[in-house]
Structures are given as structure tokens and as C-alpha cells.
Amino acid sequence: MIRTVGVIGAGTMGSGIAQVFAQAGFQVLVQDLAQPALDRGRAAIEKSLAKFVEKGKLDAGARDAAVGRLAFTTSLDGFAEADYVVEAAFEDRDTKRALFATLDGLARPGVMLTSNTSSISITTLAAATRRPELVLGMHFMNPVPLMTLVELVRGQATSAEAMATATGLCGTLGKTPVEAADYPGFIANRILMPMINEAVYAVMEGVGTPEAIDTVMKLGMNHPMGPLTLADFIGLDVCLAILDVLHDGLGDPKYRPCPLLKRMVAAGHLGRKSGKGFYSY
């Protein structure tokens, strides 16, 4: 039985994942490398829960109970007691493989190790462990507490039982699971990132301003936000990392990251997180 969930990473995705598990009644252990990151993660969760209370979607007692189920640490040692693990570290293959190798040595036999990766091969991550049948992708959408979709990614060796367990957990969390095969970008980013990349090319080539491009996509295609606003929200560095995975993994020139996107990331213009991207915040 799954009672305690370990979450690696207290950033935007990790804190959101921790929140939804805590709200669903699980004990949650959140790990990050430094205390300031954990403090930011805790503050983000408390702010999010406060908004739910303010809007009448959650009562104060449920909020306090959820907060009480959360624990924060800079050590991985506590993951020896976890019944289920979700990794939400930065989108870097080597970092994630090293984490999975470490977690494999810590976690009890039979404990599933899952990744929130938005593009990196689950099979590659599973190969760093001795339990590849228990490794799968559990790709939540941002913001996690509000978005209902979870992409469940089956690696080459992922067992049907592991997929069934993750599917059941999604139901407990109030999420809708959709299975995707283990190809670069899976479903969501295989489709989304080329659109964002093309929008960046359109800016670079002077086809339209960011405002014009976003307005066309919102009013003409009925998208809730334009691709460049969305890129700023995701983080331009994250978009670039995913496009690099797509380009490397599929080899098609259509996935080549736009030079303007590379230049902006190199300049530290990462979107909302840095205060400057295609727009200023």
C-alpha cells in the first residue's frame, strides 16, 4: 500500500506534485539540494492552498491537514521509507540518471520510481536501475494543482502492473491519465514544442511581434494563451532543453531550436522566472 510519497525537487513542478499528493491524503517527503529551494517550495504550496481556501474549493481544516502531511529535507536518506517516488529535477538526462541510480540503491524492493520528465527517455532512466519494470514517466502539467492531465509514459521494460498502479494513483489525485509511448517529447511536447519553436522563428524573421503572434493564436485558433506567453511561463531554458532532446532523438531539422531562443537563454532571458523573456514581468 502506498502511504508515503517521495518527491525529488521543490521547484514549480515538484512543489505542485507534492501539494496534490498531500491534498489526496498521502504523507509527502520533498527533497531538494538546498534549504532556500525547499523554503520557496513550501511557500509556493502554502500560497496555492490559501488560494483554494479563498475561492471556496478547500476548507481551512483540509488545508492545514495537507500542510501537516508535508516534510522537507536536503537529504535523500528518508527515501528509504518511501512507498512511491516521483522525480522532478531539472530536465537533464545525466542528472536524472544519476538520481535514479541513487534512488535504486535507497528504495525498498518493489517501490516504483517515476519521473516527471517532459521529454527524456524513460527507458534510459530505467537502465540506470535494477528495477526497470518499476520505472515509468509520470508527466504532470503546469500548474499541477489545476491541470488534470498526466502523461503516463511506458518505458521498454515497464510492467503492466506498474502502469496500472500509476493509473490508479492518478484517479486518487483527481487526474486524467493518458498513456504515451517512450519517444522523445512523448505526446504533449512532441506537438507543443515545434509550435513554440516556429513562433520564435516568426519573431526572429520579423513575421510578427510577440504580441501579434500570440493574438493570432488566441483569437484565430482559440488557444487560451499564445505560444510565446506559454514559453515564458514554461521557462525558455526548459523549452530549449526539450527541443534539444527532440532534435537529438529524432534527427529531423524541423526540431532544431531557433537561434533566437538559444541567444535569449544564453543572455539569461528565461521568461517569468527571470523577469524577462518575450515579455517583461
mmCIF file of C-alpha atoms in Angstrom:
data_model
loop_
_atom_site.group_PDB
_atom_site.id
_atom_site.type_symbol
_atom_site.label_atom_id
_atom_site.label_comp_id
_atom_site.label_asym_id
_atom_site.label_seq_id
_atom_site.Cartn_x
_atom_site.Cartn_y
_atom_site.Cartn_z
ATOM 1 C CA MET A 1 0.000 0.000 0.000
ATOM 2 C CA ILE A 2 1.226 3.490 -0.871
ATOM 3 C CA ARG A 3 1.195 5.808 2.136
ATOM 4 C CA THR A 4 4.393 7.868 1.810
ATOM 5 C CA VAL A 5 5.438 9.528 -1.449
ATOM 6 C CA GLY A 6 8.908 10.925 -2.041
ATOM 7 C CA VAL A 7 9.228 13.904 -4.404
ATOM 8 C CA ILE A 8 12.625 14.962 -5.759
ATOM 9 C CA GLY A 9 12.724 18.694 -6.436
ATOM 10 C CA ALA A 10 10.927 21.598 -4.767
ATOM 11 C CA GLY A 11 10.645 23.794 -7.850
ATOM 12 C CA THR A 12 7.463 24.715 -9.691
ATOM 13 C CA MET A 13 6.670 21.150 -10.742
ATOM 14 C CA GLY A 14 7.961 19.372 -7.643
ATOM 15 C CA SER A 15 6.079 21.616 -5.231
ATOM 16 C CA GLY A 16 2.897 21.244 -7.264
ATOM 17 C CA ILE A 17 3.232 17.454 -7.329
ATOM 18 C CA ALA A 18 3.887 17.403 -3.585
ATOM 19 C CA GLN A 19 0.794 19.534 -3.000
ATOM 20 C CA VAL A 20 -1.603 17.284 -4.928
ATOM 21 C CA PHE A 21 -0.331 14.156 -3.183
ATOM 22 C CA ALA A 22 -0.632 15.843 0.229
ATOM 23 C CA GLN A 23 -4.154 17.042 -0.569
ATOM 24 C CA ALA A 24 -5.060 13.474 -1.547
ATOM 25 C CA GLY A 25 -4.052 12.186 1.895
ATOM 26 C CA PHE A 26 -0.501 10.926 1.332
ATOM 27 C CA GLN A 27 2.466 11.682 3.558
ATOM 28 C CA VAL A 28 4.934 13.524 1.322
ATOM 29 C CA LEU A 29 8.697 13.938 1.686
ATOM 30 C CA VAL A 30 10.109 16.691 -0.552
ATOM 31 C CA GLN A 31 13.856 16.739 -1.239
ATOM 32 C CA ASP A 32 15.977 19.440 -2.840
ATOM 33 C CA LEU A 33 19.664 20.276 -2.731
ATOM 34 C CA ALA A 34 19.478 23.494 -0.698
ATOM 35 C CA GLN A 35 17.279 24.858 2.088
ATOM 36 C CA PRO A 36 16.339 28.069 0.201
ATOM 37 C CA ALA A 37 14.827 25.942 -2.582
ATOM 38 C CA LEU A 38 12.825 23.991 -0.010
ATOM 39 C CA ASP A 39 11.663 27.230 1.635
ATOM 40 C CA ARG A 40 10.473 28.570 -1.735
ATOM 41 C CA GLY A 41 8.695 25.304 -2.438
ATOM 42 C CA ARG A 42 6.934 25.322 0.929
ATOM 43 C CA ALA A 43 5.872 28.958 0.437
ATOM 44 C CA ALA A 44 4.524 28.171 -3.042
ATOM 45 C CA ILE A 45 2.441 25.292 -1.697
ATOM 46 C CA GLU A 46 1.045 27.360 1.171
ATOM 47 C CA LYS A 47 0.183 30.196 -1.239
ATOM 48 C CA SER A 48 -1.555 27.794 -3.616
ATOM 49 C CA LEU A 49 -3.558 26.172 -0.818
ATOM 50 C CA ALA A 50 -4.537 29.605 0.510
ATOM 51 C CA LYS A 51 -5.972 30.472 -2.921
ATOM 52 C CA PHE A 52 -8.056 27.294 -2.870
ATOM 53 C CA VAL A 53 -9.442 28.267 0.537
ATOM 54 C CA GLU A 54 -10.107 31.827 -0.638
ATOM 55 C CA LYS A 55 -12.057 30.534 -3.650
ATOM 56 C CA GLY A 56 -14.045 28.075 -1.557
ATOM 57 C CA LYS A 57 -12.536 24.995 -3.191
ATOM 58 C CA LEU A 58 -10.929 23.838 0.067
ATOM 59 C CA ASP A 59 -11.763 24.442 3.724
ATOM 60 C CA ALA A 60 -9.191 25.615 6.246
ATOM 61 C CA GLY A 61 -9.114 22.242 8.002
ATOM 62 C CA ALA A 62 -8.270 20.391 4.801
ATOM 63 C CA ARG A 63 -5.578 22.959 4.033
ATOM 64 C CA ASP A 64 -3.980 22.547 7.445
ATOM 65 C CA ALA A 65 -4.148 18.757 7.148
ATOM 66 C CA ALA A 66 -2.405 18.871 3.761
ATOM 67 C CA VAL A 67 0.361 21.121 5.103
ATOM 68 C CA GLY A 68 0.774 18.757 8.050
ATOM 69 C CA ARG A 69 1.452 15.847 5.705
ATOM 70 C CA LEU A 70 4.455 17.591 4.127
ATOM 71 C CA ALA A 71 8.068 17.230 5.219
ATOM 72 C CA PHE A 72 11.095 18.875 3.592
ATOM 73 C CA THR A 73 14.717 17.711 3.521
ATOM 74 C CA THR A 74 18.033 18.216 1.746
ATOM 75 C CA SER A 75 18.895 14.533 2.228
ATOM 76 C CA LEU A 76 17.781 11.526 0.206
ATOM 77 C CA ASP A 77 18.127 9.165 3.183
ATOM 78 C CA GLY A 78 14.430 9.399 4.055
ATOM 79 C CA PHE A 79 13.513 7.930 0.675
ATOM 80 C CA ALA A 80 14.354 4.525 2.097
ATOM 81 C CA GLU A 81 10.913 4.753 3.752
ATOM 82 C CA ALA A 82 9.016 5.967 0.663
ATOM 83 C CA ASP A 83 6.386 3.723 -0.929
ATOM 84 C CA TYR A 84 6.422 5.598 -4.243
ATOM 85 C CA VAL A 85 8.840 8.145 -5.758
ATOM 86 C CA VAL A 86 8.327 10.969 -8.246
ATOM 87 C CA GLU A 87 11.458 12.674 -9.592
ATOM 88 C CA ALA A 88 11.007 16.303 -10.696
ATOM 89 C CA ALA A 89 14.590 17.526 -11.030
ATOM 90 C CA PHE A 90 15.868 19.793 -13.833
ATOM 91 C CA GLU A 91 15.423 18.456 -17.362
ATOM 92 C CA ASP A 92 18.907 16.972 -17.785
ATOM 93 C CA ARG A 93 19.453 13.330 -18.701
ATOM 94 C CA ASP A 94 22.700 12.783 -16.799
ATOM 95 C CA THR A 95 21.332 14.411 -13.634
ATOM 96 C CA LYS A 96 18.242 12.241 -13.757
ATOM 97 C CA ARG A 97 20.155 9.009 -14.486
ATOM 98 C CA ALA A 98 22.421 9.645 -11.509
ATOM 99 C CA LEU A 99 19.384 10.271 -9.324
ATOM 100 C CA PHE A 100 17.694 7.065 -10.453
ATOM 101 C CA ALA A 101 20.822 5.049 -9.745
ATOM 102 C CA THR A 102 20.978 6.531 -6.232
ATOM 103 C CA LEU A 103 17.263 6.032 -5.609
ATOM 104 C CA ASP A 104 17.500 2.437 -6.774
ATOM 105 C CA GLY A 105 20.027 1.810 -4.013
ATOM 106 C CA LEU A 106 17.875 3.540 -1.391
ATOM 107 C CA ALA A 107 14.332 2.464 -2.155
ATOM 108 C CA ARG A 108 12.955 -0.837 -0.934
ATOM 109 C CA PRO A 109 12.439 -3.638 -3.455
ATOM 110 C CA GLY A 110 9.093 -3.235 -5.193
ATOM 111 C CA VAL A 111 8.944 0.559 -4.848
ATOM 112 C CA MET A 112 8.180 2.333 -8.124
ATOM 113 C CA LEU A 113 10.481 5.098 -9.341
ATOM 114 C CA THR A 114 8.765 7.589 -11.649
ATOM 115 C CA SER A 115 9.906 10.712 -13.468
ATOM 116 C CA ASN A 116 8.104 13.941 -14.259
ATOM 117 C CA THR A 117 10.405 14.388 -17.268
ATOM 118 C CA SER A 118 8.747 16.139 -20.186
ATOM 119 C CA SER A 119 10.959 14.644 -22.894
ATOM 120 C CA ILE A 120 13.805 12.381 -21.685
ATOM 121 C CA SER A 121 13.665 8.657 -22.429
ATOM 122 C CA ILE A 122 12.153 6.626 -19.608
ATOM 123 C CA THR A 123 13.990 3.568 -20.914
ATOM 124 C CA THR A 124 17.299 5.409 -20.500
ATOM 125 C CA LEU A 125 16.439 6.359 -16.910
ATOM 126 C CA ALA A 126 15.240 2.837 -16.118
ATOM 127 C CA ALA A 127 18.519 1.394 -17.414
ATOM 128 C CA ALA A 128 20.315 3.153 -14.545
ATOM 129 C CA THR A 129 18.399 0.917 -12.097
ATOM 130 C CA ARG A 130 17.987 -2.768 -11.306
ATOM 131 C CA ARG A 131 14.199 -2.400 -11.394
ATOM 132 C CA PRO A 132 13.391 -1.184 -14.938
ATOM 133 C CA GLU A 133 9.980 -2.859 -14.796
ATOM 134 C CA LEU A 134 9.049 -0.430 -11.991
ATOM 135 C CA VAL A 135 10.178 2.752 -13.752
ATOM 136 C CA LEU A 136 7.792 4.921 -15.772
ATOM 137 C CA GLY A 137 7.090 8.513 -16.705
ATOM 138 C CA MET A 138 4.502 10.462 -14.740
ATOM 139 C CA HIS A 139 4.446 13.784 -16.585
ATOM 140 C CA PHE A 140 2.230 16.296 -14.783
ATOM 141 C CA MET A 141 1.184 19.552 -16.421
ATOM 142 C CA ASN A 142 1.876 23.026 -15.038
ATOM 143 C CA PRO A 143 0.308 24.314 -12.802
ATOM 144 C CA VAL A 144 -0.043 20.850 -11.280
ATOM 145 C CA PRO A 145 -2.838 21.641 -8.768
ATOM 146 C CA LEU A 146 -5.077 22.954 -11.583
ATOM 147 C CA MET A 147 -4.237 20.877 -14.665
ATOM 148 C CA THR A 148 -5.895 17.465 -14.793
ATOM 149 C CA LEU A 149 -3.755 15.728 -17.433
ATOM 150 C CA VAL A 150 -0.925 13.333 -16.556
ATOM 151 C CA GLU A 151 1.045 11.644 -19.340
ATOM 152 C CA LEU A 152 1.982 8.131 -18.240
ATOM 153 C CA VAL A 153 4.994 7.012 -20.248
ATOM 154 C CA ARG A 154 5.732 3.322 -20.606
ATOM 155 C CA GLY A 155 9.441 2.504 -20.952
ATOM 156 C CA GLN A 156 10.706 -0.524 -22.842
ATOM 157 C CA ALA A 157 10.620 -2.691 -19.698
ATOM 158 C CA THR A 158 7.791 -1.037 -17.717
ATOM 159 C CA SER A 159 5.380 -3.689 -16.465
ATOM 160 C CA ALA A 160 1.625 -3.639 -16.974
ATOM 161 C CA GLU A 161 1.269 -3.794 -13.182
ATOM 162 C CA ALA A 162 3.329 -0.620 -12.733
ATOM 163 C CA MET A 163 1.243 1.215 -15.320
ATOM 164 C CA ALA A 164 -1.931 0.065 -13.575
ATOM 165 C CA THR A 165 -0.648 1.322 -10.210
ATOM 166 C CA ALA A 166 0.189 4.744 -11.666
ATOM 167 C CA THR A 167 -3.183 4.901 -13.411
ATOM 168 C CA GLY A 168 -4.938 4.194 -10.117
ATOM 169 C CA LEU A 169 -2.896 6.882 -8.362
ATOM 170 C CA CYS A 170 -3.942 9.423 -10.987
ATOM 171 C CA GLY A 171 -7.552 8.658 -10.161
ATOM 172 C CA THR A 172 -6.880 9.172 -6.455
ATOM 173 C CA LEU A 173 -5.283 12.541 -7.258
ATOM 174 C CA GLY A 174 -8.232 13.589 -9.425
ATOM 175 C CA LYS A 175 -6.087 13.498 -12.565
ATOM 176 C CA THR A 176 -6.786 12.037 -16.002
ATOM 177 C CA PRO A 177 -4.029 9.666 -17.176
ATOM 178 C CA VAL A 178 -3.149 9.283 -20.856
ATOM 179 C CA GLU A 179 -0.597 6.670 -21.893
ATOM 180 C CA ALA A 180 2.230 7.721 -24.211
ATOM 181 C CA ALA A 181 4.996 5.675 -25.794
ATOM 182 C CA ASP A 182 8.633 6.329 -24.916
ATOM 183 C CA TYR A 183 9.629 8.547 -27.830
ATOM 184 C CA PRO A 184 11.291 11.986 -27.485
ATOM 185 C CA GLY A 185 8.786 14.551 -26.213
ATOM 186 C CA PHE A 186 6.088 11.892 -25.734
ATOM 187 C CA ILE A 187 2.740 13.327 -26.931
ATOM 188 C CA ALA A 188 2.446 16.773 -25.337
ATOM 189 C CA ASN A 189 5.849 18.218 -26.149
ATOM 190 C CA ARG A 190 6.247 16.365 -29.457
ATOM 191 C CA ILE A 191 3.374 18.598 -30.637
ATOM 192 C CA LEU A 192 3.734 21.698 -28.431
ATOM 193 C CA MET A 193 7.451 22.483 -28.721
ATOM 194 C CA PRO A 194 7.639 22.643 -32.534
ATOM 195 C CA MET A 195 4.760 25.159 -32.403
ATOM 196 C CA ILE A 196 6.587 27.288 -29.830
ATOM 197 C CA ASN A 197 9.818 26.979 -31.808
ATOM 198 C CA GLU A 198 8.073 28.109 -35.013
ATOM 199 C CA ALA A 199 6.628 31.089 -33.152
ATOM 200 C CA VAL A 200 10.172 32.053 -32.078
ATOM 201 C CA TYR A 201 11.338 31.748 -35.701
ATOM 202 C CA ALA A 202 8.451 34.029 -36.730
ATOM 203 C CA VAL A 203 9.689 36.650 -34.237
ATOM 204 C CA MET A 204 13.301 36.293 -35.392
ATOM 205 C CA GLU A 205 12.340 36.637 -39.060
ATOM 206 C CA GLY A 206 10.118 39.659 -38.433
ATOM 207 C CA VAL A 207 6.889 37.933 -39.449
ATOM 208 C CA GLY A 208 5.175 39.450 -36.433
ATOM 209 C CA THR A 209 5.763 40.858 -32.972
ATOM 210 C CA PRO A 210 5.325 38.564 -29.962
ATOM 211 C CA GLU A 211 2.044 40.356 -29.227
ATOM 212 C CA ALA A 212 0.804 39.860 -32.806
ATOM 213 C CA ILE A 213 1.751 36.162 -32.881
ATOM 214 C CA ASP A 214 0.117 35.448 -29.538
ATOM 215 C CA THR A 215 -3.027 37.375 -30.512
ATOM 216 C CA VAL A 216 -3.384 35.407 -33.759
ATOM 217 C CA MET A 217 -3.125 32.101 -31.914
ATOM 218 C CA LYS A 218 -5.534 33.153 -29.167
ATOM 219 C CA LEU A 219 -8.221 34.742 -31.332
ATOM 220 C CA GLY A 220 -7.705 32.743 -34.511
ATOM 221 C CA MET A 221 -7.017 29.294 -33.054
ATOM 222 C CA ASN A 222 -8.868 29.668 -29.734
ATOM 223 C CA HIS A 223 -5.759 28.892 -27.666
ATOM 224 C CA PRO A 224 -6.101 30.086 -24.051
ATOM 225 C CA MET A 225 -2.686 31.760 -24.255
ATOM 226 C CA GLY A 226 -0.296 32.468 -27.092
ATOM 227 C CA PRO A 227 2.766 30.263 -27.703
ATOM 228 C CA LEU A 228 5.265 32.924 -26.652
ATOM 229 C CA THR A 229 3.406 33.730 -23.425
ATOM 230 C CA LEU A 230 3.310 29.998 -22.784
ATOM 231 C CA ALA A 231 7.046 29.680 -23.490
ATOM 232 C CA ASP A 232 7.755 32.409 -20.936
ATOM 233 C CA PHE A 233 5.530 30.577 -18.452
ATOM 234 C CA ILE A 234 7.281 27.231 -19.010
ATOM 235 C CA GLY A 235 10.766 28.792 -18.989
ATOM 236 C CA LEU A 236 12.770 29.392 -22.150
ATOM 237 C CA ASP A 237 15.618 27.268 -20.800
ATOM 238 C CA VAL A 238 13.216 24.354 -20.333
ATOM 239 C CA CYS A 239 11.832 24.827 -23.855
ATOM 240 C CA LEU A 240 15.373 24.788 -25.242
ATOM 241 C CA ALA A 241 16.284 21.657 -23.295
ATOM 242 C CA ILE A 242 13.198 19.821 -24.621
ATOM 243 C CA LEU A 243 13.867 20.926 -28.193
ATOM 244 C CA ASP A 244 17.453 19.676 -27.891
ATOM 245 C CA VAL A 245 16.106 16.275 -26.794
ATOM 246 C CA LEU A 246 13.673 16.221 -29.730
ATOM 247 C CA HIS A 247 16.359 17.239 -32.216
ATOM 248 C CA ASP A 248 18.921 14.774 -30.888
ATOM 249 C CA GLY A 249 16.457 11.917 -30.557
ATOM 250 C CA LEU A 250 14.558 12.289 -33.814
ATOM 251 C CA GLY A 251 17.214 13.889 -36.014
ATOM 252 C CA ASP A 252 14.714 15.905 -38.034
ATOM 253 C CA PRO A 253 15.748 19.519 -38.820
ATOM 254 C CA LYS A 254 12.215 20.678 -38.007
ATOM 255 C CA TYR A 255 13.053 20.208 -34.317
ATOM 256 C CA ARG A 256 16.213 22.352 -34.460
ATOM 257 C CA PRO A 257 15.964 25.030 -31.748
ATOM 258 C CA CYS A 258 15.647 28.538 -33.141
ATOM 259 C CA PRO A 259 18.890 30.577 -32.830
ATOM 260 C CA LEU A 260 16.919 33.393 -31.191
ATOM 261 C CA LEU A 261 15.765 31.022 -28.450
ATOM 262 C CA LYS A 262 19.364 29.913 -27.850
ATOM 263 C CA ARG A 263 20.544 33.533 -27.704
ATOM 264 C CA MET A 264 17.854 34.550 -25.218
ATOM 265 C CA VAL A 265 18.640 31.644 -22.911
ATOM 266 C CA ALA A 266 22.369 32.426 -23.114
ATOM 267 C CA ALA A 267 21.538 36.009 -22.084
ATOM 268 C CA GLY A 268 19.579 34.787 -19.081
ATOM 269 C CA HIS A 269 16.226 35.835 -20.526
ATOM 270 C CA LEU A 270 14.279 32.786 -19.369
ATOM 271 C CA GLY A 271 10.721 34.113 -19.137
ATOM 272 C CA ARG A 272 8.746 34.631 -15.952
ATOM 273 C CA LYS A 273 11.378 33.030 -13.732
ATOM 274 C CA SER A 274 13.963 35.668 -14.684
ATOM 275 C CA GLY A 275 11.531 38.560 -15.174
ATOM 276 C CA LYS A 276 12.323 38.872 -18.876
ATOM 277 C CA GLY A 277 11.589 36.707 -21.906
ATOM 278 C CA PHE A 278 9.422 37.576 -24.875
ATOM 279 C CA TYR A 279 7.662 39.848 -22.389
ATOM 280 C CA SER A 280 8.776 41.638 -19.213
ATOM 281 C CA TYR A 281 7.361 40.605 -15.829
#
